Coordinates of C-alpha atoms and ligand atoms in Angstrom, one line a residue:
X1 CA 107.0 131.3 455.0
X2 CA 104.4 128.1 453.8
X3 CA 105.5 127.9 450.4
X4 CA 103.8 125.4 448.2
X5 CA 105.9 124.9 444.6
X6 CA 102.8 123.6 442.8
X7 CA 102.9 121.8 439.2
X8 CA 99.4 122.9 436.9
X9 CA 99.8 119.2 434.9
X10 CA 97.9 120.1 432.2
X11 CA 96.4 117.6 429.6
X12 CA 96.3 117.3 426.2
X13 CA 93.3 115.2 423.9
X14 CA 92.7 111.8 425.5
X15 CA 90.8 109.8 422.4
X16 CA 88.6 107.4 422.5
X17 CA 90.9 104.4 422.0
X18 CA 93.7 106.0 423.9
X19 CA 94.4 103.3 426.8
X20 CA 94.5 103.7 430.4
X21 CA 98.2 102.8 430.8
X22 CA 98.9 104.8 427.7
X23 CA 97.9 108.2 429.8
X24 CA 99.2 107.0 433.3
X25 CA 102.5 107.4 431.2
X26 CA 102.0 110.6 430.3
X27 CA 100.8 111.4 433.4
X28 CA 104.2 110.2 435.4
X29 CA 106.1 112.1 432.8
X30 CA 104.5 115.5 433.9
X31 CA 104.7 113.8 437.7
X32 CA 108.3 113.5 436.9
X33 CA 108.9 116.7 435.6
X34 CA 106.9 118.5 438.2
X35 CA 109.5 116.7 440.9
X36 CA 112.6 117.9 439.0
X37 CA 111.5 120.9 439.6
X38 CA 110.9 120.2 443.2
X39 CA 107.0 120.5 443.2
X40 CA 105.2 119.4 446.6
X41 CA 102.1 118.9 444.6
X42 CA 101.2 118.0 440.8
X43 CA 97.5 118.8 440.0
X44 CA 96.0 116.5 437.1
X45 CA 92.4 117.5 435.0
X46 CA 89.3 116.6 435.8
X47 CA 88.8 113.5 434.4
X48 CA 92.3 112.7 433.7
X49 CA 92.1 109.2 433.3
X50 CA 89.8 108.7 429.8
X51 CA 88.4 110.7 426.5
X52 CA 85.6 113.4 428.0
X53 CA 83.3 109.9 427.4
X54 CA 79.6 112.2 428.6
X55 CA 80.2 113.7 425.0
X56 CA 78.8 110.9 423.4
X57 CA 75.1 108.9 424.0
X58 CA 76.2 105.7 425.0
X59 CA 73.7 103.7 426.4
X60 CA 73.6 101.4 423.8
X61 CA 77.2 100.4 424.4
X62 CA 76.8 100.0 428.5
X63 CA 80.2 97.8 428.4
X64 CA 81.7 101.1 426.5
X65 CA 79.7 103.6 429.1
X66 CA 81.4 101.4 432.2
X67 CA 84.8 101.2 430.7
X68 CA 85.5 105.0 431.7
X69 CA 84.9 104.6 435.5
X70 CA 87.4 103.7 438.1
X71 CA 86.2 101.0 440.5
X72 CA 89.1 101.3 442.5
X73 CA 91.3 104.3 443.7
X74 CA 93.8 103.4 443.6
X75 CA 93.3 100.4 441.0
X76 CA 95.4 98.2 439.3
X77 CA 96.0 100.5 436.5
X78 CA 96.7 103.9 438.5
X79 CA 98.5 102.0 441.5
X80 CA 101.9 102.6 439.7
X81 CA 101.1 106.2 440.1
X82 CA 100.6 105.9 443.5
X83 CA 103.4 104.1 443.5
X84 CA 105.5 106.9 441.5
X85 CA 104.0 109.3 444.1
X86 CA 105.5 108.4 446.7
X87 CA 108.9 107.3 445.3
X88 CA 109.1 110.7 444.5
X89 CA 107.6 112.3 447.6
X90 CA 105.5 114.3 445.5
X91 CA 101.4 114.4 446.3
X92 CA 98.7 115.6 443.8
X93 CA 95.4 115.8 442.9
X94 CA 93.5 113.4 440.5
X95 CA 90.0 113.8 438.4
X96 CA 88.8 110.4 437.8
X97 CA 85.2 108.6 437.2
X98 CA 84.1 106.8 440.1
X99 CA 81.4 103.7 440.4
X100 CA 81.4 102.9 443.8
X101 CA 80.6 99.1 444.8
X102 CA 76.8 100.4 445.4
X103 CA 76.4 101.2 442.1
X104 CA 76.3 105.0 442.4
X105 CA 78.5 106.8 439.8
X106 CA 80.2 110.3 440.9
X107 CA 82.9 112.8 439.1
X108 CA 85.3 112.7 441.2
X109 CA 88.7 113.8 442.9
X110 CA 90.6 112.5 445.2
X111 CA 94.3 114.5 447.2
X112 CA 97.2 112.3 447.7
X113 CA 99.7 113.9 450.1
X114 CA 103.4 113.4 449.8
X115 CA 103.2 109.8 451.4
X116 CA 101.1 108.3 449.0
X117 CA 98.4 108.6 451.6
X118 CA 94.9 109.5 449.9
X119 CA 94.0 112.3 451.9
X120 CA 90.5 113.4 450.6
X121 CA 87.9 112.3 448.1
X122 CA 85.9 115.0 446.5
X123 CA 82.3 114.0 444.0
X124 CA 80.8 117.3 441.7
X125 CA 78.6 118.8 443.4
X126 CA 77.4 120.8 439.8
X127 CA 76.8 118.8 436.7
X128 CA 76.1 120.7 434.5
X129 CA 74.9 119.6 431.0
X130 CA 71.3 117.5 430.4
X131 CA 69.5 114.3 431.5
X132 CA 68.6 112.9 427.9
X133 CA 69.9 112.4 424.5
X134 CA 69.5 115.5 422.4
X135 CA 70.9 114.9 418.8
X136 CA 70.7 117.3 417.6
X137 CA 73.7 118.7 419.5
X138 CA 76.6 118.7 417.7
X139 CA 77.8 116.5 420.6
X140 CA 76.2 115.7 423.8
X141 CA 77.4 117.2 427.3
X142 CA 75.3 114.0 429.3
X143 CA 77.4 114.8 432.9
X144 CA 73.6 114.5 434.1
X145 CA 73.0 111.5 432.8
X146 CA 76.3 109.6 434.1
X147 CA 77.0 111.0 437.0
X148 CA 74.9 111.2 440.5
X149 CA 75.8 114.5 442.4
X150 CA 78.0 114.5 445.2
X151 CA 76.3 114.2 448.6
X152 CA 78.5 115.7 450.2
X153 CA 79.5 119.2 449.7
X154 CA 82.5 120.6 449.4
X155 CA 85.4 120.4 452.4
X156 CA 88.4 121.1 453.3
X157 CA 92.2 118.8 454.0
X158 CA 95.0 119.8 455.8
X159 CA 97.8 118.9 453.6
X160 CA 101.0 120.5 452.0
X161 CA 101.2 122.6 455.4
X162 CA 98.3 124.0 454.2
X163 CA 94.6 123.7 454.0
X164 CA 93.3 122.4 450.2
X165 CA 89.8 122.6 449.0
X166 CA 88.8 120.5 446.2
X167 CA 86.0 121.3 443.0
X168 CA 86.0 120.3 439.8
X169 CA 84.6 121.9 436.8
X170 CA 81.5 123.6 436.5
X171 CA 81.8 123.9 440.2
X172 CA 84.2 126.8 439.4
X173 CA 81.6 128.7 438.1
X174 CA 79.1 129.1 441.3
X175 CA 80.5 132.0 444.1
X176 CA 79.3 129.4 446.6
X177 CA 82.0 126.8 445.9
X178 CA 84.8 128.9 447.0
X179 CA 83.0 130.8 449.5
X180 CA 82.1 127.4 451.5
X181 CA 85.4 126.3 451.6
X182 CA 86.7 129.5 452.5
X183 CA 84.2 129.3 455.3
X184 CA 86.2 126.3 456.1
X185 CA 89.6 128.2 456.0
X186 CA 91.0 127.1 452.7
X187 CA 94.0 128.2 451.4
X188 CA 94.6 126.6 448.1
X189 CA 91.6 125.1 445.8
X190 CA 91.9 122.5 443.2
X191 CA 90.0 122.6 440.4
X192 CA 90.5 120.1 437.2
X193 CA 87.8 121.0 433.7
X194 CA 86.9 119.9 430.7
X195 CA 85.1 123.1 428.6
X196 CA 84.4 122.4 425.3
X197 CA 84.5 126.1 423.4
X198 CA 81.5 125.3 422.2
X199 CA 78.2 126.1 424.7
X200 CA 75.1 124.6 422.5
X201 CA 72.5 126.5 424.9
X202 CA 74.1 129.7 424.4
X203 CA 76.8 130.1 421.6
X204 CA 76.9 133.5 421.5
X205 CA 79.0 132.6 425.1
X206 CA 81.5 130.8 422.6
X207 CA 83.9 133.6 422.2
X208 CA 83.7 134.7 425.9
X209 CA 85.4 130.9 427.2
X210 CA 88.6 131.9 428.2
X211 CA 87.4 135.6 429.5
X212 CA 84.9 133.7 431.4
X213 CA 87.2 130.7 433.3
X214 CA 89.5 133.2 434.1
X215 CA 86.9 135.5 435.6
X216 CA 85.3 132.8 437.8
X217 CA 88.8 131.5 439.3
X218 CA 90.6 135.3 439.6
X219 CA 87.0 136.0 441.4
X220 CA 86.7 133.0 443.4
X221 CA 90.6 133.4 444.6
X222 CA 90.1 137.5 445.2
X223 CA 86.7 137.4 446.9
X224 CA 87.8 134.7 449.2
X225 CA 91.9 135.2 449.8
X226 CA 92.7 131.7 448.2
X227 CA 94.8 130.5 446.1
X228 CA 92.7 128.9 443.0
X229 CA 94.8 126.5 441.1
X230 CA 92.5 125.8 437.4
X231 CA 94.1 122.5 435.2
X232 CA 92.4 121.7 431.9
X233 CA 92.3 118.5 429.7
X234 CA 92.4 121.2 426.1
X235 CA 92.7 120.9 423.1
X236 CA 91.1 119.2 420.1
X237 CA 89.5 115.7 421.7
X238 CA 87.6 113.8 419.3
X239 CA 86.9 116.5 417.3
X240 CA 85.6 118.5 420.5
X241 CA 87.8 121.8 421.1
X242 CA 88.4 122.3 424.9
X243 CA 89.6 125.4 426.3
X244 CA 93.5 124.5 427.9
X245 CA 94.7 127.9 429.9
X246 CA 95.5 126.4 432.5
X247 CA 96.1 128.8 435.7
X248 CA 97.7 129.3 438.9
X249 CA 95.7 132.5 440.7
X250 CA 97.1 133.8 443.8
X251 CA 94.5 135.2 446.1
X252 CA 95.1 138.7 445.1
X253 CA 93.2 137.5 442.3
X254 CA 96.5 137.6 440.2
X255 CA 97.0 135.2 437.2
X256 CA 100.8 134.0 438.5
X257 CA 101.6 131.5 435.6
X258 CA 99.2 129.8 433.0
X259 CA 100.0 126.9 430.3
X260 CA 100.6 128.4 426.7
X261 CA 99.7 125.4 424.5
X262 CA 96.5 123.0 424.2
X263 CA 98.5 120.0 425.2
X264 CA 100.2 118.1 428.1
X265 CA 102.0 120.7 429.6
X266 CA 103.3 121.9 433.3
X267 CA 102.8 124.9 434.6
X268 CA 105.0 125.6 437.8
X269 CA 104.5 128.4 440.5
X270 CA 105.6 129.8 443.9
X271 CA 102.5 129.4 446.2
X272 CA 103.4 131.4 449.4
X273 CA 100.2 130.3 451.6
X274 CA 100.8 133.1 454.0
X275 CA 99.6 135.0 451.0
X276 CA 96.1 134.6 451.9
X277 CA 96.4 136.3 455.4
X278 CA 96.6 140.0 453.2
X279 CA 92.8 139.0 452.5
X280 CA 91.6 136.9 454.9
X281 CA 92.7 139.1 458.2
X282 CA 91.7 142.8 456.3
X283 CA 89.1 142.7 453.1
X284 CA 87.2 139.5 453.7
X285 CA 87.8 139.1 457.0
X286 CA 84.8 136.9 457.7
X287 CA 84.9 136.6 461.5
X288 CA 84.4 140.6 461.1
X289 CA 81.7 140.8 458.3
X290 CA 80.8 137.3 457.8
X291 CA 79.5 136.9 461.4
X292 CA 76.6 133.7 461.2
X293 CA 74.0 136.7 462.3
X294 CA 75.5 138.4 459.4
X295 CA 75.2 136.4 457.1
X296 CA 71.6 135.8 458.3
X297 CA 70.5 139.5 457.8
X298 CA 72.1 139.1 454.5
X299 CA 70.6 136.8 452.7
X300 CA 67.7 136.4 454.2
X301 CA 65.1 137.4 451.8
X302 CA 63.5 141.0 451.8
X303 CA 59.8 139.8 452.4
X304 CA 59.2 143.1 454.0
X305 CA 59.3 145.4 451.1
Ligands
ING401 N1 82.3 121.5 431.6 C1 81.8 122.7 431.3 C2 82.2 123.8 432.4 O1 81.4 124.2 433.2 C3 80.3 124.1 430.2 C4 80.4 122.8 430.9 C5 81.0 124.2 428.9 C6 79.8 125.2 430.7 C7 81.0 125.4 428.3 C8 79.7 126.5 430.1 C9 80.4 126.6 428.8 O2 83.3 124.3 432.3 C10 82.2 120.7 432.8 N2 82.7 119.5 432.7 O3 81.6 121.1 433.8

């Protein structure tokens, strides 16, 4: 049996002024704890490195805007968690902000097997939020605004013994995001987010933020025989609540162990890949019903009527 012991590393508020070395810390303590309980594989937020910075308007402060992006993975403040990585023989997945030597700027995540090897980059392919400053938000959601979508899609790395899929956030939200990967065989899908309870479009989806992240990733995991493995950054950040819950989903759709606080906190679980065989080779067996000509006929769109 392929069993994965994977470690949910949830995060707790990063503020503004919290440094980077400050939260590399914390994040080697969940690595750490993860690996005493014998995790393969530690799965960190999205955007585990800084304060959920595309809350605030920041273009008069550029030196402030540039401060939260990586321009090196790994850099000299994260190499130490490379470092620790591979001491430990543990890998794991990272949500970082990325400003490539171009200039372009991505959300981003990258998969470091259990050799300190970086496996497989990942850049949002959904940003959701807006484009402009709107003040008269309570606080601004500007994803659109500093960060370029990812060209590239969304793949697939064998690692683990396994074959991971990578999203992050928003992406969680959109069938297609585990349905490509599927497509692509995947048996285990990353997923770090920041949600702020609070939706400004649409408030009256407050009170639905939990029902609705645990919806999309059960769904996602079900629908395609995955495992779906959700990590927040929660709690309270810069006065900001963010939903925490984070989950480990089995592809029966099954919630198999979720955090129970807002703050840094692992969550450990069982992940028997083989798992994904009950779905893949019987309900969604896609070489069976998912045939290209299939899929064709399916979606292609009813100008006949
Ligand atoms: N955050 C949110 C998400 O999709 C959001 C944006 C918040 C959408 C609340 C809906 C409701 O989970 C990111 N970073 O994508």
């Amino acid at each position: 049996m392929r069993s994965l012991r994977v470690g949910a590393a949830q995060l707790g508020p990063i503020m503004r002024d919290t440094t980077r070395r400050e939260v590399v810390d914390r994040l080697i303590v969940l690595m750490r704890e993860a690996n005493a309980e014998d995790c393969g594989l530690v799965v960190f937020p999205e955007l585990a490195l800084t304060t959920f910075f595309p809350r605030w308007y920041l273009d008069d402060d550029p030196q402030e805007l540039d401060s939260y992006y990586e321009t090196q993975m790994p850099g000299p403040e994260t190499q130490r968690l490379f470092d620790e990585a591979k001491a430990l023989g543990i890998g794991f997945y990272l949500g970082y902000a990325e400003l490539t030597p171009e200039g372009e700027r991505y959300n981003t995540s990258v998969l470091v097997d259990e050799s300190g090897s970086l496996v497989g980059k990942y850049r949002k392919v959904h940003l959701p939020g807006h484009e402009e400053h709107e003040p008269e938000r309570p606080f601004q959601h500007l994803e659109r605004r500093y960060f370029k979508e990812g060209p590239d899609g969304f793949g697939v790395w064998e690692a683990f013994d396994g074959i991971i899929g990578m999203a992050l956030c928003n992406d969680r939200r959109w069938p297609e995001t585990y349905r490509v990967m599927a497509l692509q065989n995947a048996e285990m899908i990353l997923i770090g987010y920041n949600t702020p309870m609070h939706y400004a479009p649409d408030p009256s989806q407050n009170p639905l933020q939990s029902f609705h992240n645990q919806l999309v990733m059960q769904a996602g995991a079900y629908q395609n025989g995955t495992w779906v493995v959700g990590v927040a950054k929660g709690g309270i950040e810069e006065g900001v609540d963010s939903l925490a819950e984070s989950v480990i989903i089995a592809p029966s759709g099954q919630i198999v162990a979720q955090a129970t606080t807002t703050d840094d906190e692992l969550v450990v679980a069982d992940c028997d890949l083989d798992w994904c065989k009950h779905y893949k080779n019987t309900l969604f067996d896609f070489d069976r019903y998912r045939r290209p000509e299939m899929y064709e006929l399916i979606t292609r769109p009813k100008t006949d009527q």
